[in-house]
Amino acid sequence: MKIWVPSDAVVEVLSDLPGLECTVYDGTTALPGDVADVEVWVPPLITVPDVPGTLARMSALRLVQTVSAGVEQYRPHIPPGVVLCNARGVHDAGTAEWAVGAMIAVLREFPGFVDAQRDGEWTYHRTGVLADSTVLIVGHGSIGAALERRLDGFEVDVVRVARTARDGVHGLDELPALLPAADVVVLLVPATADTAGMVDAAFLARMKDGAVLVNAARGGVVDTEALLAEVKTGRLRAALDVTDPEPLPAGHPLWSAPGVLITPHIAGSTPASARRTLRLIRAQLGRHLAGESLDNVITDSY
Ligand code: GLV
């Protein structure tokens, strides 16, 4: 069975599974010649050129297993009969840890103190704090739950929002009523037609003065111009691991906007995610070869 994998590390972790013929395709080279014979594709984390064209040529394809939680690059183009699985769980630890670090960095003004350190200046002043605040998690899936576990101990109130309301979790429709009470709003929703531009001027206007928007979801969930308008006045602050556009071009006004901390989509790019990715791929391929049902099958928009 032919399989495309994103790295030699994946070849290695699959090496004891019988009957697999692995080709490394990391998205930076020309497509391997066996495109029409590939049964399983594990694409790389980076954006692959021409996903629709590539999928259209994969006539033997049965399974796409992403190494990302987000599947927006693949889901709209998956041919009928091909199963799409995401990497739910793999990036929980890295992303949740980033979100905690990012909210603390903004609230405790670490970026400003780093600037002052560079200039050798002792800029003593009081800062904000995470303790006693309300953290609104928008998109309470497995990363949201991991974030909540990590916030336990910081003496905060956590409010959960997800697409569908359930016990202890508010529905997205309740957001307008919940936003004004939140000190920190963490975005963890997938990129879908429903979430595109969800954080617009009206959403931001409902956030309280001094609140922090933390985006670990996708840049397109936030209307960049609307966010810029709010941070430029100093009313809101933000920590962004994802931006629209992405990568953020040199000279873009977000780079120099006050109170904005930007990291280059690195929340899940850690050795912890790498280890968990290998474990997931190994387990999924074992199931696929044994004809067992797979984990993380995408059945609707995500
Ligand atoms: C990373 O952004 C992911 O979707 O896992």
PDB file of N, CA and C in Angstrom, residues 12 18 27 34 73 98 114 137 157 159 170 187 196 203 242 246 254 256 299:
ATOM      1  N   GLU A  12       9.981   6.279   9.758  1.00  0.00           N
ATOM      2  CA  GLU A  12      10.600   5.488  10.828  1.00  0.00           C
ATOM      3  C   GLU A  12       9.537   4.881  11.760  1.00  0.00           C
ATOM      4  N   PRO A  18       3.531  -3.881   8.339  1.00  0.00           N
ATOM      5  CA  PRO A  18       3.810  -4.626   7.106  1.00  0.00           C
ATOM      6  C   PRO A  18       3.084  -4.040   5.893  1.00  0.00           C
ATOM      7  N   GLY A  27       5.810  18.877   0.802  1.00  0.00           N
ATOM      8  CA  GLY A  27       5.117  20.058   0.294  1.00  0.00           C
ATOM      9  C   GLY A  27       6.030  21.088  -0.345  1.00  0.00           C
ATOM     10  N   ASP A  34       4.236   8.808  -7.987  1.00  0.00           N
ATOM     11  CA  ASP A  34       3.222   7.765  -7.770  1.00  0.00           C
ATOM     12  C   ASP A  34       1.874   8.338  -7.308  1.00  0.00           C
ATOM     13  N   GLN A  73      -7.935  23.427   4.833  1.00  0.00           N
ATOM     14  CA  GLN A  73      -7.222  23.316   3.551  1.00  0.00           C
ATOM     15  C   GLN A  73      -7.711  22.114   2.737  1.00  0.00           C
ATOM     16  N   TRP A  98       0.664  27.658  25.003  1.00  0.00           N
ATOM     17  CA  TRP A  98       0.908  28.959  24.352  1.00  0.00           C
ATOM     18  C   TRP A  98      -0.131  29.976  24.808  1.00  0.00           C
ATOM     19  N   VAL A 114      10.544  43.706  28.021  1.00  0.00           N
ATOM     20  CA  VAL A 114      11.667  43.237  27.197  1.00  0.00           C
ATOM     21  C   VAL A 114      12.265  44.419  26.427  1.00  0.00           C
ATOM     22  N   ILE A 137     -13.576  31.118  26.842  1.00  0.00           N
ATOM     23  CA  ILE A 137     -12.986  30.240  25.826  1.00  0.00           C
ATOM     24  C   ILE A 137     -14.017  30.039  24.724  1.00  0.00           C
ATOM     25  N   ASP A 157     -12.159  32.652  36.619  1.00  0.00           N
ATOM     26  CA  ASP A 157     -13.434  32.043  36.235  1.00  0.00           C
ATOM     27  C   ASP A 157     -13.359  31.733  34.753  1.00  0.00           C
ATOM     28  N   VAL A 159     -15.346  30.654  31.383  1.00  0.00           N
ATOM     29  CA  VAL A 159     -16.667  30.551  30.742  1.00  0.00           C
ATOM     30  C   VAL A 159     -16.442  29.891  29.385  1.00  0.00           C
ATOM     31  N   HIS A 170     -21.835  27.251  26.899  1.00  0.00           N
ATOM     32  CA  HIS A 170     -22.811  28.108  26.212  1.00  0.00           C
ATOM     33  C   HIS A 170     -22.719  27.925  24.703  1.00  0.00           C
ATOM     34  N   LEU A 187      -9.774  32.566  21.374  1.00  0.00           N
ATOM     35  CA  LEU A 187     -10.412  31.981  20.194  1.00  0.00           C
ATOM     36  C   LEU A 187      -9.751  30.642  19.869  1.00  0.00           C
ATOM     37  N   ALA A 196     -15.752  32.537   9.826  1.00  0.00           N
ATOM     38  CA  ALA A 196     -14.977  33.523   9.052  1.00  0.00           C
ATOM     39  C   ALA A 196     -15.447  34.931   9.425  1.00  0.00           C
ATOM     40  N   PHE A 203     -18.458  42.452  17.562  1.00  0.00           N
ATOM     41  CA  PHE A 203     -17.939  41.511  18.577  1.00  0.00           C
ATOM     42  C   PHE A 203     -16.945  42.256  19.479  1.00  0.00           C
ATOM     43  N   VAL A 242      -1.950  33.635  15.069  1.00  0.00           N
ATOM     44  CA  VAL A 242      -2.404  33.523  13.682  1.00  0.00           C
ATOM     45  C   VAL A 242      -2.897  34.891  13.258  1.00  0.00           C
ATOM     46  N   GLU A 246      -1.631  35.855   6.498  1.00  0.00           N
ATOM     47  CA  GLU A 246      -0.598  35.034   7.133  1.00  0.00           C
ATOM     48  C   GLU A 246       0.239  34.380   6.051  1.00  0.00           C
ATOM     49  N   LEU A 254      -0.299  45.716  11.894  1.00  0.00           N
ATOM     50  CA  LEU A 254      -0.432  44.899  13.119  1.00  0.00           C
ATOM     51  C   LEU A 254       0.909  44.740  13.838  1.00  0.00           C
ATOM     52  N   SER A 256       3.195  46.780  14.438  1.00  0.00           N
ATOM     53  CA  SER A 256       3.569  47.879  15.346  1.00  0.00           C
ATOM     54  C   SER A 256       2.383  48.388  16.168  1.00  0.00           C
ATOM     55  N   THR A 299     -16.717  14.466  10.116  1.00  0.00           N
ATOM     56  CA  THR A 299     -18.006  14.069   9.544  1.00  0.00           C
ATOM     57  C   THR A 299     -18.822  15.257   9.044  1.00  0.00           C
TER      58      THR A 299
END
